[in-house]
PDB file of C-alpha atoms in Angstrom:
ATOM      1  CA  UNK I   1       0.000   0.000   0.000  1.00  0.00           C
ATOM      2  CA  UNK I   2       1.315   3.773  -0.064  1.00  0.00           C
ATOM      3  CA  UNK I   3       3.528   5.003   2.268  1.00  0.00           C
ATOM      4  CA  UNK I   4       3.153   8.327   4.443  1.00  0.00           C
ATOM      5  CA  UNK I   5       2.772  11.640   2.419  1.00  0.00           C
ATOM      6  CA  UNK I   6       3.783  14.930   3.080  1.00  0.00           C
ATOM      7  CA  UNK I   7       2.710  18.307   0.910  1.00  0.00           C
ATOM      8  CA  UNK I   8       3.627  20.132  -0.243  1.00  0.00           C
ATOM      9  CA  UNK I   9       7.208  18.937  -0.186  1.00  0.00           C
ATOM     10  CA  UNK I  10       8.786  22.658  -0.729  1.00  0.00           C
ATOM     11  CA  UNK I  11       7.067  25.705   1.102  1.00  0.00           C
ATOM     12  CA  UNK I  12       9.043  29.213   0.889  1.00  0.00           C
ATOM     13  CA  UNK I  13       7.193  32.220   2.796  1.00  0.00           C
ATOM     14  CA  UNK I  14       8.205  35.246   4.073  1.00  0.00           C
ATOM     15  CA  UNK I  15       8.975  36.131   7.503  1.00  0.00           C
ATOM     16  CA  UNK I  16       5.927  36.628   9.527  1.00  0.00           C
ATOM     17  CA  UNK I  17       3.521  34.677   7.523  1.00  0.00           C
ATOM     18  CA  UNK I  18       1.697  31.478   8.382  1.00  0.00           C
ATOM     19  CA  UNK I  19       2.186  28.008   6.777  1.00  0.00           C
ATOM     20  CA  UNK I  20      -0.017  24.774   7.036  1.00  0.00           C
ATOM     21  CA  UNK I  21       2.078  21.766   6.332  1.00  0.00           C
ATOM     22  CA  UNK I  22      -0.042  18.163   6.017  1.00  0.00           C
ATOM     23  CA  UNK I  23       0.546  14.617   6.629  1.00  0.00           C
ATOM     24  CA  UNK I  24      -1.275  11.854   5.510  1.00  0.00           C
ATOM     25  CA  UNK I  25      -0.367   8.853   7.609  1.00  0.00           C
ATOM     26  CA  UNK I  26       0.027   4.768   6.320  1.00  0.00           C
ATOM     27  CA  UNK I  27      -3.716   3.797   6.435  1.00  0.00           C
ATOM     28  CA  UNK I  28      -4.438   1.969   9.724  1.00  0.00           C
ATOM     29  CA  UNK I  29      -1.747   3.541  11.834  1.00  0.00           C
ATOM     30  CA  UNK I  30      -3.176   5.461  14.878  1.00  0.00           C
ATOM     31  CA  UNK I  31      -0.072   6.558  15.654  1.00  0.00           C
ATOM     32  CA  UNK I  32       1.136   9.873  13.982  1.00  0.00           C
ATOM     33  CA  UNK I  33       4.561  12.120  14.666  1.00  0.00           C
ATOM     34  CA  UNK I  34       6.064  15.548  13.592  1.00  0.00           C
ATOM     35  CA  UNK I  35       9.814  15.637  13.567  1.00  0.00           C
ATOM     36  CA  UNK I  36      11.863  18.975  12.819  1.00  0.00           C
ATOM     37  CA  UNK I  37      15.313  18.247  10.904  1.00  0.00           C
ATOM     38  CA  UNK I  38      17.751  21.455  10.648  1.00  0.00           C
ATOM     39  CA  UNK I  39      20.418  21.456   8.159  1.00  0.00           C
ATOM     40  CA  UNK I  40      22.941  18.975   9.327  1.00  0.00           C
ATOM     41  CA  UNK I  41      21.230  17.536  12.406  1.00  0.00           C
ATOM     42  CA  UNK I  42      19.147  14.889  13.602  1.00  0.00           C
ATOM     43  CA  UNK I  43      15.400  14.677  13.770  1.00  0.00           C
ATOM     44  CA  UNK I  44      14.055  16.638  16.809  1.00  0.00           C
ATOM     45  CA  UNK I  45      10.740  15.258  18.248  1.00  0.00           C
ATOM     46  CA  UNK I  46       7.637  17.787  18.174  1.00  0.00           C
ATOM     47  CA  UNK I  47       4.305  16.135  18.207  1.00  0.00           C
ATOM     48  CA  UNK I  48       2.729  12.964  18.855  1.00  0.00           C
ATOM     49  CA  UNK I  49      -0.565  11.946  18.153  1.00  0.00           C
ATOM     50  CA  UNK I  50      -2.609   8.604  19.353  1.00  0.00           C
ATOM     51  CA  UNK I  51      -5.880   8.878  16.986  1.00  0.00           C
ATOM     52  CA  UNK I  52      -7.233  12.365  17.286  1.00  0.00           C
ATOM     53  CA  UNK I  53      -5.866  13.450  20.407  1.00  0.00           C
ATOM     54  CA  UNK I  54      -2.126  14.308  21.406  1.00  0.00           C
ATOM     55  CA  UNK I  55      -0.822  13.649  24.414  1.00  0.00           C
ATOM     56  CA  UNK I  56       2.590  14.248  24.284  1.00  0.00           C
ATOM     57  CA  UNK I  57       3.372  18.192  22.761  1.00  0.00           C
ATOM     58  CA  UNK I  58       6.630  18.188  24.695  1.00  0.00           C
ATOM     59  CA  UNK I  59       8.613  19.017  21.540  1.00  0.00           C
ATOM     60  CA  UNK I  60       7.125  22.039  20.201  1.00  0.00           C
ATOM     61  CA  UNK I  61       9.076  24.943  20.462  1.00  0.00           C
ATOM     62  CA  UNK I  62       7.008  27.896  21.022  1.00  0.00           C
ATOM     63  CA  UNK I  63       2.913  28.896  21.066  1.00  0.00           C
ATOM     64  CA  UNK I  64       3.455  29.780  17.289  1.00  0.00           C
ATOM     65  CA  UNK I  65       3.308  25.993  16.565  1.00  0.00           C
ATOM     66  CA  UNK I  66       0.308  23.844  16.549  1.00  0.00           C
ATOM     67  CA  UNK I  67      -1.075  21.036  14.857  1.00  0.00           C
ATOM     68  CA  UNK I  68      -4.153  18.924  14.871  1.00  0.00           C
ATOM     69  CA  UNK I  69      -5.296  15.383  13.349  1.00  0.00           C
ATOM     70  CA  UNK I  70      -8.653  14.526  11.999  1.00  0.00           C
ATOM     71  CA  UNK I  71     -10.667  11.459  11.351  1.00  0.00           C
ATOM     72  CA  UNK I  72      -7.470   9.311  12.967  1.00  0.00           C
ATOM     73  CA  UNK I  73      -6.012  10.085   9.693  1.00  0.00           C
ATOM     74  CA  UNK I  74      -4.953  13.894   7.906  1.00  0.00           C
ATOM     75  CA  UNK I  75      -2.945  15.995  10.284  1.00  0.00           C
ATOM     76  CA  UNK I  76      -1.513  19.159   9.861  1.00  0.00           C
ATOM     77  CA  UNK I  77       0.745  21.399  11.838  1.00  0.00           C
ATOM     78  CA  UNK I  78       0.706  24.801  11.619  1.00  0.00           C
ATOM     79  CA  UNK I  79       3.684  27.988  12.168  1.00  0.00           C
ATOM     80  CA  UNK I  80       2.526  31.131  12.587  1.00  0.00           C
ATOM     81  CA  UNK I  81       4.406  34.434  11.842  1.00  0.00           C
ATOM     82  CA  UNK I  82       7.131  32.622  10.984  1.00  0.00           C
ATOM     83  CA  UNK I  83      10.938  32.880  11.486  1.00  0.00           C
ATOM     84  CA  UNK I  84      13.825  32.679   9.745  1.00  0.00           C
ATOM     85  CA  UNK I  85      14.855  29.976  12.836  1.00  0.00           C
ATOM     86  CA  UNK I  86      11.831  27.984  11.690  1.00  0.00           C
ATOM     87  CA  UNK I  87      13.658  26.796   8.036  1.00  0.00           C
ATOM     88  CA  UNK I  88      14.053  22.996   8.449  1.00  0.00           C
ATOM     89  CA  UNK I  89      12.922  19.705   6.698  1.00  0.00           C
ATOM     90  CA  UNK I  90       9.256  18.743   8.359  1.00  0.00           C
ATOM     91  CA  UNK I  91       8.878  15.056   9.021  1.00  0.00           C
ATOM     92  CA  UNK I  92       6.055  13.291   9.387  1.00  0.00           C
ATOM     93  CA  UNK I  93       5.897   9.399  11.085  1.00  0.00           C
ATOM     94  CA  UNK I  94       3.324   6.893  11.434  1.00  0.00           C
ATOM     95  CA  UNK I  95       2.997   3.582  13.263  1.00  0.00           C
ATOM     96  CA  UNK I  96       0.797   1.035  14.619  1.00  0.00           C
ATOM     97  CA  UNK I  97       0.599   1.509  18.581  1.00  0.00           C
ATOM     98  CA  UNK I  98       4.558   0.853  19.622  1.00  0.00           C
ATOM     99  CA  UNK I  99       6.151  -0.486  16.433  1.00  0.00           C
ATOM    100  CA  UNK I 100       8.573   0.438  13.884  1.00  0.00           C
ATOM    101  CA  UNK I 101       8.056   4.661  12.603  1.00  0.00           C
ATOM    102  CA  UNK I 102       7.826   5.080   8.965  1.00  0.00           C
ATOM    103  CA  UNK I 103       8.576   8.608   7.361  1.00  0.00           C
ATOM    104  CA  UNK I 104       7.224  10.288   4.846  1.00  0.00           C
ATOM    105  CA  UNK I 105       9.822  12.614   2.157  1.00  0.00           C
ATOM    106  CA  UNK I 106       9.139  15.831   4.650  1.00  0.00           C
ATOM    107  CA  UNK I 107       8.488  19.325   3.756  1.00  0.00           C
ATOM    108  CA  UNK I 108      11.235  21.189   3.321  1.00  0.00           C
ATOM    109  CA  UNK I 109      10.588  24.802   4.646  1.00  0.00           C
ATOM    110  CA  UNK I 110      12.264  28.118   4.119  1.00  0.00           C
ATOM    111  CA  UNK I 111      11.859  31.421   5.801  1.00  0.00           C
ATOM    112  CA  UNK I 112      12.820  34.305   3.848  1.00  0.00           C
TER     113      UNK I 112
ATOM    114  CA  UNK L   1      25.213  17.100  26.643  1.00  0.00           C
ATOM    115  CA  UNK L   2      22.785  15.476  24.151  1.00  0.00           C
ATOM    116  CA  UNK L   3      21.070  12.146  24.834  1.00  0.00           C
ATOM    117  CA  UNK L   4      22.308  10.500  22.395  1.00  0.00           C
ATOM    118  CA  UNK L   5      25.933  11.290  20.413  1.00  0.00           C
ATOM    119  CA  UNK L   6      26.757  10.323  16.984  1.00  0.00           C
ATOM    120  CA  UNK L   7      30.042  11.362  15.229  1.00  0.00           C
ATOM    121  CA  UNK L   8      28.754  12.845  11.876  1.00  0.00           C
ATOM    122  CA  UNK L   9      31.676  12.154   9.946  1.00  0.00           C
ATOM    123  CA  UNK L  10      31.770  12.549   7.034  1.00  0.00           C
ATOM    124  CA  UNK L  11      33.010   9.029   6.428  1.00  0.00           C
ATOM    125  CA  UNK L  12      34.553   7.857   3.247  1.00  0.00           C
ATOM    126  CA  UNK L  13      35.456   4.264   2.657  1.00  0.00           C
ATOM    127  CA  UNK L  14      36.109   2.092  -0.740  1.00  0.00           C
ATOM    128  CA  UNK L  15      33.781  -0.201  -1.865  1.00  0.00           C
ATOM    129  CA  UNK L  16      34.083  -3.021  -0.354  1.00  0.00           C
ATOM    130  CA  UNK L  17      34.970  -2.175   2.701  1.00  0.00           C
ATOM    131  CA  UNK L  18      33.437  -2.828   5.861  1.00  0.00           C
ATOM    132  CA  UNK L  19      31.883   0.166   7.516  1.00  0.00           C
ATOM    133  CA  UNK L  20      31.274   0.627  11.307  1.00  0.00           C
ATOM    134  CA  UNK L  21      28.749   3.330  12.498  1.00  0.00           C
ATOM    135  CA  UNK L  22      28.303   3.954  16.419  1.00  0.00           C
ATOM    136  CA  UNK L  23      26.002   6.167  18.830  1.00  0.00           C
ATOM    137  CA  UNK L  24      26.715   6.649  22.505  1.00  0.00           C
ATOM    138  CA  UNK L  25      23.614   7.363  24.924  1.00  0.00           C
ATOM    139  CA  UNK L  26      22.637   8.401  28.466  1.00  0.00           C
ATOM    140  CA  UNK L  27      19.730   7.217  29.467  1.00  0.00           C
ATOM    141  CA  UNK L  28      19.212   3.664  30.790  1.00  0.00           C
ATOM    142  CA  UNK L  29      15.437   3.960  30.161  1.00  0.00           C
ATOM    143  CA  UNK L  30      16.589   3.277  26.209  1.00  0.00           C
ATOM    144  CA  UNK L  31      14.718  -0.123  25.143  1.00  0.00           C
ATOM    145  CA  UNK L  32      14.396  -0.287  21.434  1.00  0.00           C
ATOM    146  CA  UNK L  33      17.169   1.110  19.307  1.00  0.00           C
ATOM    147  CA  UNK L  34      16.824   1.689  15.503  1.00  0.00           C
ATOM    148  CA  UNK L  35      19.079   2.796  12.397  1.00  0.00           C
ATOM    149  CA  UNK L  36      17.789   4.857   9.466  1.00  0.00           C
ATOM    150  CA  UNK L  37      19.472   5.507   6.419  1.00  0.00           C
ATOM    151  CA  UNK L  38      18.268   8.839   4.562  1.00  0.00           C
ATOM    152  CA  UNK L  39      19.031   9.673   1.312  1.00  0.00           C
ATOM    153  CA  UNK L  40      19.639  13.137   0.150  1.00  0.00           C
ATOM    154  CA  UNK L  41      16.274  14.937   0.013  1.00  0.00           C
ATOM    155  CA  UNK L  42      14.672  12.054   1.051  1.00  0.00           C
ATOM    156  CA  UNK L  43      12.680  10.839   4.234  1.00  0.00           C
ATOM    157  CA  UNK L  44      14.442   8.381   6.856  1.00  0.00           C
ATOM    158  CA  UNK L  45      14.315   4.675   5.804  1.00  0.00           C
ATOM    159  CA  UNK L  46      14.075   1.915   8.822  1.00  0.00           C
ATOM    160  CA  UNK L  47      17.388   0.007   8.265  1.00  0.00           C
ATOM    161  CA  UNK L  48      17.097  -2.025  11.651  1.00  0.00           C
ATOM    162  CA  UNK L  49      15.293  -1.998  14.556  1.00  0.00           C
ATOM    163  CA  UNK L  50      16.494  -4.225  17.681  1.00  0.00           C
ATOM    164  CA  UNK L  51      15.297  -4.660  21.460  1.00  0.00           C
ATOM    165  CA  UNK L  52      17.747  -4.610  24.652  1.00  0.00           C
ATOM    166  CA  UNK L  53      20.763  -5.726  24.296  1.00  0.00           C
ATOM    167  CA  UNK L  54      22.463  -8.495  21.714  1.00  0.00           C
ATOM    168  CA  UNK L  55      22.885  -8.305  17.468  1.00  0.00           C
ATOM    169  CA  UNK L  56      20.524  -9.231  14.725  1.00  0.00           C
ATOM    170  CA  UNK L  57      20.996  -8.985  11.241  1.00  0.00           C
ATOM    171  CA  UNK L  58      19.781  -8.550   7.845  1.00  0.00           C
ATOM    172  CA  UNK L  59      22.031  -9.202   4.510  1.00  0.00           C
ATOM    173  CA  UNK L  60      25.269  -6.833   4.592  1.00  0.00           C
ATOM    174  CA  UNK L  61      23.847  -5.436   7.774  1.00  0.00           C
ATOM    175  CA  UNK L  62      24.821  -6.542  11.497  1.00  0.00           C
ATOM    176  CA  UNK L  63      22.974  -4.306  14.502  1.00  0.00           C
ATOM    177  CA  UNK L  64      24.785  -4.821  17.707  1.00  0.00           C
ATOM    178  CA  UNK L  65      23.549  -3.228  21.204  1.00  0.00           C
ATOM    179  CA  UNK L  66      25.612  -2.828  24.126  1.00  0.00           C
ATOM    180  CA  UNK L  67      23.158  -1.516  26.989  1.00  0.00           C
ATOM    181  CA  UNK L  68      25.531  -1.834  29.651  1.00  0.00           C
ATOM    182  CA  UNK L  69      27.923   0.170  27.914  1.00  0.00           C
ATOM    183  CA  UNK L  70      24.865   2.346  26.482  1.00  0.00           C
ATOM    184  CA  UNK L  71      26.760   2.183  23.004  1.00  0.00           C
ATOM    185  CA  UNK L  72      25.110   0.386  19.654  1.00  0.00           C
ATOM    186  CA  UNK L  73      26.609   0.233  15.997  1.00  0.00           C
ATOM    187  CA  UNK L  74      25.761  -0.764  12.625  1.00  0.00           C
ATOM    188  CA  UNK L  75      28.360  -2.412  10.228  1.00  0.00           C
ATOM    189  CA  UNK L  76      27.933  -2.656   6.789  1.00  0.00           C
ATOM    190  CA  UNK L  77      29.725  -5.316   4.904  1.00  0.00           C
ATOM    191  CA  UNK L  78      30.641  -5.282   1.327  1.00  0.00           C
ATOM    192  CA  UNK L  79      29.571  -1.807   1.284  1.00  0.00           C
ATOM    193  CA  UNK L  80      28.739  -0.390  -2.235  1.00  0.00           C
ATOM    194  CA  UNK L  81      28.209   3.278  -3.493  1.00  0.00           C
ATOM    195  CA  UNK L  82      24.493   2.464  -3.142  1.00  0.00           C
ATOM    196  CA  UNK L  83      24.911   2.964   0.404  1.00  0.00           C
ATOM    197  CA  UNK L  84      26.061   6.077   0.360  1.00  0.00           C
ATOM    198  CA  UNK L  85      23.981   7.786   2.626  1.00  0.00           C
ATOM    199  CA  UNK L  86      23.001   9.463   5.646  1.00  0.00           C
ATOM    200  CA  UNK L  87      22.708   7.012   8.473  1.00  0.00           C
ATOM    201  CA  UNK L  88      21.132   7.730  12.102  1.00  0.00           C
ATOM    202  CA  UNK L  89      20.843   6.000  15.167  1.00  0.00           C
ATOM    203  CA  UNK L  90      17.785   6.495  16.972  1.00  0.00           C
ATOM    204  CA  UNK L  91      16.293   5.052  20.170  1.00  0.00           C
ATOM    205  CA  UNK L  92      13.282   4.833  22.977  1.00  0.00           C
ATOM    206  CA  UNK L  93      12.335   3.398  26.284  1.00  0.00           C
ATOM    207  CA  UNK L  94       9.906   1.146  27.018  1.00  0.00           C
ATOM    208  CA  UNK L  95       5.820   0.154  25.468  1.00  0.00           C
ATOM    209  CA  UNK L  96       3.389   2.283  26.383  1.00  0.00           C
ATOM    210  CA  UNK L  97       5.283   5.881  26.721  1.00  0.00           C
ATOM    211  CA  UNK L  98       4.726   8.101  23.568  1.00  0.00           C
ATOM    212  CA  UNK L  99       7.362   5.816  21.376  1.00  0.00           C
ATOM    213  CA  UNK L 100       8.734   9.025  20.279  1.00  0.00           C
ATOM    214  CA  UNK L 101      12.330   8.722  19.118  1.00  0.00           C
ATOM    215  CA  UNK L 102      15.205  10.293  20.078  1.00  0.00           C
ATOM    216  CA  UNK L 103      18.056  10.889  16.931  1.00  0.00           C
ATOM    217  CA  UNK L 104      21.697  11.319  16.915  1.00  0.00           C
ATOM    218  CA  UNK L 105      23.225  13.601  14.196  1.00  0.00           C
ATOM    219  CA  UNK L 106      23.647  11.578  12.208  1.00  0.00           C
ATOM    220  CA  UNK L 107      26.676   9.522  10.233  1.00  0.00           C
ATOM    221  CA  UNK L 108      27.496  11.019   6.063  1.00  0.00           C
ATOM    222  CA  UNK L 109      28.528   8.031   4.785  1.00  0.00           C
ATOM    223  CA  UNK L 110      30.405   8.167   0.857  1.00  0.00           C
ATOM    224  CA  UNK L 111      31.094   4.496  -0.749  1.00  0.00           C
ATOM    225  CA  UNK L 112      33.534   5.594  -3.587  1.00  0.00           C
ATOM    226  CA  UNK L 113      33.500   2.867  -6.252  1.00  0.00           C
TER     227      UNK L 113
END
Protein backbone atom coordinates (compact mmCIF):
# COMPACT_ATOMS: atom_id res chain seq x y z
CA UNK A 1 0.00 0.00 0.00
CA UNK A 2 1.31 3.77 -0.06
CA UNK A 3 3.53 5.00 2.27
CA UNK A 4 3.15 8.33 4.44
CA UNK A 5 2.77 11.64 2.42
CA UNK A 6 3.78 14.93 3.08
CA UNK A 7 2.71 18.31 0.91
CA UNK A 8 3.63 20.13 -0.24
CA UNK A 9 7.21 18.94 -0.19
CA UNK A 10 8.79 22.66 -0.73
CA UNK A 11 7.07 25.70 1.10
CA UNK A 12 9.04 29.21 0.89
CA UNK A 13 7.19 32.22 2.80
CA UNK A 14 8.20 35.25 4.07
CA UNK A 15 8.97 36.13 7.50
CA UNK A 16 5.93 36.63 9.53
CA UNK A 17 3.52 34.68 7.52
CA UNK A 18 1.70 31.48 8.38
CA UNK A 19 2.19 28.01 6.78
CA UNK A 20 -0.02 24.77 7.04
CA UNK A 21 2.08 21.77 6.33
CA UNK A 22 -0.04 18.16 6.02
CA UNK A 23 0.55 14.62 6.63
CA UNK A 24 -1.27 11.85 5.51
CA UNK A 25 -0.37 8.85 7.61
CA UNK A 26 0.03 4.77 6.32
CA UNK A 27 -3.72 3.80 6.43
CA UNK A 28 -4.44 1.97 9.72
CA UNK A 29 -1.75 3.54 11.83
CA UNK A 30 -3.18 5.46 14.88
CA UNK A 31 -0.07 6.56 15.65
CA UNK A 32 1.14 9.87 13.98
CA UNK A 33 4.56 12.12 14.67
CA UNK A 34 6.06 15.55 13.59
CA UNK A 35 9.81 15.64 13.57
CA UNK A 36 11.86 18.98 12.82
CA UNK A 37 15.31 18.25 10.90
CA UNK A 38 17.75 21.46 10.65
CA UNK A 39 20.42 21.46 8.16
CA UNK A 40 22.94 18.97 9.33
CA UNK A 41 21.23 17.54 12.41
CA UNK A 42 19.15 14.89 13.60
CA UNK A 43 15.40 14.68 13.77
CA UNK A 44 14.05 16.64 16.81
CA UNK A 45 10.74 15.26 18.25
CA UNK A 46 7.64 17.79 18.17
CA UNK A 47 4.31 16.13 18.21
CA UNK A 48 2.73 12.96 18.85
CA UNK A 49 -0.56 11.95 18.15
CA UNK A 50 -2.61 8.60 19.35
CA UNK A 51 -5.88 8.88 16.99
CA UNK A 52 -7.23 12.37 17.29
CA UNK A 53 -5.87 13.45 20.41
CA UNK A 54 -2.13 14.31 21.41
CA UNK A 55 -0.82 13.65 24.41
CA UNK A 56 2.59 14.25 24.28
CA UNK A 57 3.37 18.19 22.76
CA UNK A 58 6.63 18.19 24.70
CA UNK A 59 8.61 19.02 21.54
CA UNK A 60 7.12 22.04 20.20
CA UNK A 61 9.08 24.94 20.46
CA UNK A 62 7.01 27.90 21.02
CA UNK A 63 2.91 28.90 21.07
CA UNK A 64 3.45 29.78 17.29
CA UNK A 65 3.31 25.99 16.56
CA UNK A 66 0.31 23.84 16.55
CA UNK A 67 -1.08 21.04 14.86
CA UNK A 68 -4.15 18.92 14.87
CA UNK A 69 -5.30 15.38 13.35
CA UNK A 70 -8.65 14.53 12.00
CA UNK A 71 -10.67 11.46 11.35
CA UNK A 72 -7.47 9.31 12.97
CA UNK A 73 -6.01 10.09 9.69
CA UNK A 74 -4.95 13.89 7.91
CA UNK A 75 -2.94 15.99 10.28
CA UNK A 76 -1.51 19.16 9.86
CA UNK A 77 0.74 21.40 11.84
CA UNK A 78 0.71 24.80 11.62
CA UNK A 79 3.68 27.99 12.17
CA UNK A 80 2.53 31.13 12.59
CA UNK A 81 4.41 34.43 11.84
CA UNK A 82 7.13 32.62 10.98
CA UNK A 83 10.94 32.88 11.49
CA UNK A 84 13.82 32.68 9.75
CA UNK A 85 14.85 29.98 12.84
CA UNK A 86 11.83 27.98 11.69
CA UNK A 87 13.66 26.80 8.04
CA UNK A 88 14.05 23.00 8.45
CA UNK A 89 12.92 19.71 6.70
CA UNK A 90 9.26 18.74 8.36
CA UNK A 91 8.88 15.06 9.02
CA UNK A 92 6.06 13.29 9.39
CA UNK A 93 5.90 9.40 11.09
CA UNK A 94 3.32 6.89 11.43
CA UNK A 95 3.00 3.58 13.26
CA UNK A 96 0.80 1.03 14.62
CA UNK A 97 0.60 1.51 18.58
CA UNK A 98 4.56 0.85 19.62
CA UNK A 99 6.15 -0.49 16.43
CA UNK A 100 8.57 0.44 13.88
CA UNK A 101 8.06 4.66 12.60
CA UNK A 102 7.83 5.08 8.96
CA UNK A 103 8.58 8.61 7.36
CA UNK A 104 7.22 10.29 4.85
CA UNK A 105 9.82 12.61 2.16
CA UNK A 106 9.14 15.83 4.65
CA UNK A 107 8.49 19.32 3.76
CA UNK A 108 11.24 21.19 3.32
CA UNK A 109 10.59 24.80 4.65
CA UNK A 110 12.26 28.12 4.12
CA UNK A 111 11.86 31.42 5.80
CA UNK A 112 12.82 34.30 3.85
CA UNK B 1 25.21 17.10 26.64
CA UNK B 2 22.78 15.48 24.15
CA UNK B 3 21.07 12.15 24.83
CA UNK B 4 22.31 10.50 22.40
CA UNK B 5 25.93 11.29 20.41
CA UNK B 6 26.76 10.32 16.98
CA UNK B 7 30.04 11.36 15.23
CA UNK B 8 28.75 12.84 11.88
CA UNK B 9 31.68 12.15 9.95
CA UNK B 10 31.77 12.55 7.03
CA UNK B 11 33.01 9.03 6.43
CA UNK B 12 34.55 7.86 3.25
CA UNK B 13 35.46 4.26 2.66
CA UNK B 14 36.11 2.09 -0.74
CA UNK B 15 33.78 -0.20 -1.87
CA UNK B 16 34.08 -3.02 -0.35
CA UNK B 17 34.97 -2.17 2.70
CA UNK B 18 33.44 -2.83 5.86
CA UNK B 19 31.88 0.17 7.52
CA UNK B 20 31.27 0.63 11.31
CA UNK B 21 28.75 3.33 12.50
CA UNK B 22 28.30 3.95 16.42
CA UNK B 23 26.00 6.17 18.83
CA UNK B 24 26.71 6.65 22.50
CA UNK B 25 23.61 7.36 24.92
CA UNK B 26 22.64 8.40 28.47
CA UNK B 27 19.73 7.22 29.47
CA UNK B 28 19.21 3.66 30.79
CA UNK B 29 15.44 3.96 30.16
CA UNK B 30 16.59 3.28 26.21
CA UNK B 31 14.72 -0.12 25.14
CA UNK B 32 14.40 -0.29 21.43
CA UNK B 33 17.17 1.11 19.31
CA UNK B 34 16.82 1.69 15.50
CA UNK B 35 19.08 2.80 12.40
CA UNK B 36 17.79 4.86 9.47
CA UNK B 37 19.47 5.51 6.42
CA UNK B 38 18.27 8.84 4.56
CA UNK B 39 19.03 9.67 1.31
CA UNK B 40 19.64 13.14 0.15
CA UNK B 41 16.27 14.94 0.01
CA UNK B 42 14.67 12.05 1.05
CA UNK B 43 12.68 10.84 4.23
CA UNK B 44 14.44 8.38 6.86
CA UNK B 45 14.32 4.68 5.80
CA UNK B 46 14.07 1.91 8.82
CA UNK B 47 17.39 0.01 8.27
CA UNK B 48 17.10 -2.03 11.65
CA UNK B 49 15.29 -2.00 14.56
CA UNK B 50 16.49 -4.23 17.68
CA UNK B 51 15.30 -4.66 21.46
CA UNK B 52 17.75 -4.61 24.65
CA UNK B 53 20.76 -5.73 24.30
CA UNK B 54 22.46 -8.50 21.71
CA UNK B 55 22.88 -8.30 17.47
CA UNK B 56 20.52 -9.23 14.73
CA UNK B 57 21.00 -8.99 11.24
CA UNK B 58 19.78 -8.55 7.84
CA UNK B 59 22.03 -9.20 4.51
CA UNK B 60 25.27 -6.83 4.59
CA UNK B 61 23.85 -5.44 7.77
CA UNK B 62 24.82 -6.54 11.50
CA UNK B 63 22.97 -4.31 14.50
CA UNK B 64 24.79 -4.82 17.71
CA UNK B 65 23.55 -3.23 21.20
CA UNK B 66 25.61 -2.83 24.13
CA UNK B 67 23.16 -1.52 26.99
CA UNK B 68 25.53 -1.83 29.65
CA UNK B 69 27.92 0.17 27.91
CA UNK B 70 24.87 2.35 26.48
CA UNK B 71 26.76 2.18 23.00
CA UNK B 72 25.11 0.39 19.65
CA UNK B 73 26.61 0.23 16.00
CA UNK B 74 25.76 -0.76 12.62
CA UNK B 75 28.36 -2.41 10.23
CA UNK B 76 27.93 -2.66 6.79
CA UNK B 77 29.73 -5.32 4.90
CA UNK B 78 30.64 -5.28 1.33
CA UNK B 79 29.57 -1.81 1.28
CA UNK B 80 28.74 -0.39 -2.23
CA UNK B 81 28.21 3.28 -3.49
CA UNK B 82 24.49 2.46 -3.14
CA UNK B 83 24.91 2.96 0.40
CA UNK B 84 26.06 6.08 0.36
CA UNK B 85 23.98 7.79 2.63
CA UNK B 86 23.00 9.46 5.65
CA UNK B 87 22.71 7.01 8.47
CA UNK B 88 21.13 7.73 12.10
CA UNK B 89 20.84 6.00 15.17
CA UNK B 90 17.78 6.50 16.97
CA UNK B 91 16.29 5.05 20.17
CA UNK B 92 13.28 4.83 22.98
CA UNK B 93 12.33 3.40 26.28
CA UNK B 94 9.91 1.15 27.02
CA UNK B 95 5.82 0.15 25.47
CA UNK B 96 3.39 2.28 26.38
CA UNK B 97 5.28 5.88 26.72
CA UNK B 98 4.73 8.10 23.57
CA UNK B 99 7.36 5.82 21.38
CA UNK B 100 8.73 9.03 20.28
CA UNK B 101 12.33 8.72 19.12
CA UNK B 102 15.20 10.29 20.08
CA UNK B 103 18.06 10.89 16.93
CA UNK B 104 21.70 11.32 16.91
CA UNK B 105 23.23 13.60 14.20
CA UNK B 106 23.65 11.58 12.21
CA UNK B 107 26.68 9.52 10.23
CA UNK B 108 27.50 11.02 6.06
CA UNK B 109 28.53 8.03 4.78
CA UNK B 110 30.41 8.17 0.86
CA UNK B 111 31.09 4.50 -0.75
CA UNK B 112 33.53 5.59 -3.59
CA UNK B 113 33.50 2.87 -6.25
Amino acid sequence: GAGVSQSPSNKVTEKGKDVELRCDPISGHTALYWYRQRLGQGLEFLIYFQGNSAPDKSGLPSDRFSAERTGESVSTLTIQRTQQEDSAVYLCASSSPSREQFFGPGTRLTVL
Amino acid sequence: QKEVEQDPGPLSVPEGAIVSLNCTYSNSAFQYFMWYRQYSRKGPELLMYTYSSGNKEDGRFTAQVDKSSKYISLFIRDSQPSDSATYLCAMRGQEGNTGKLIFGQGTTLQVKP
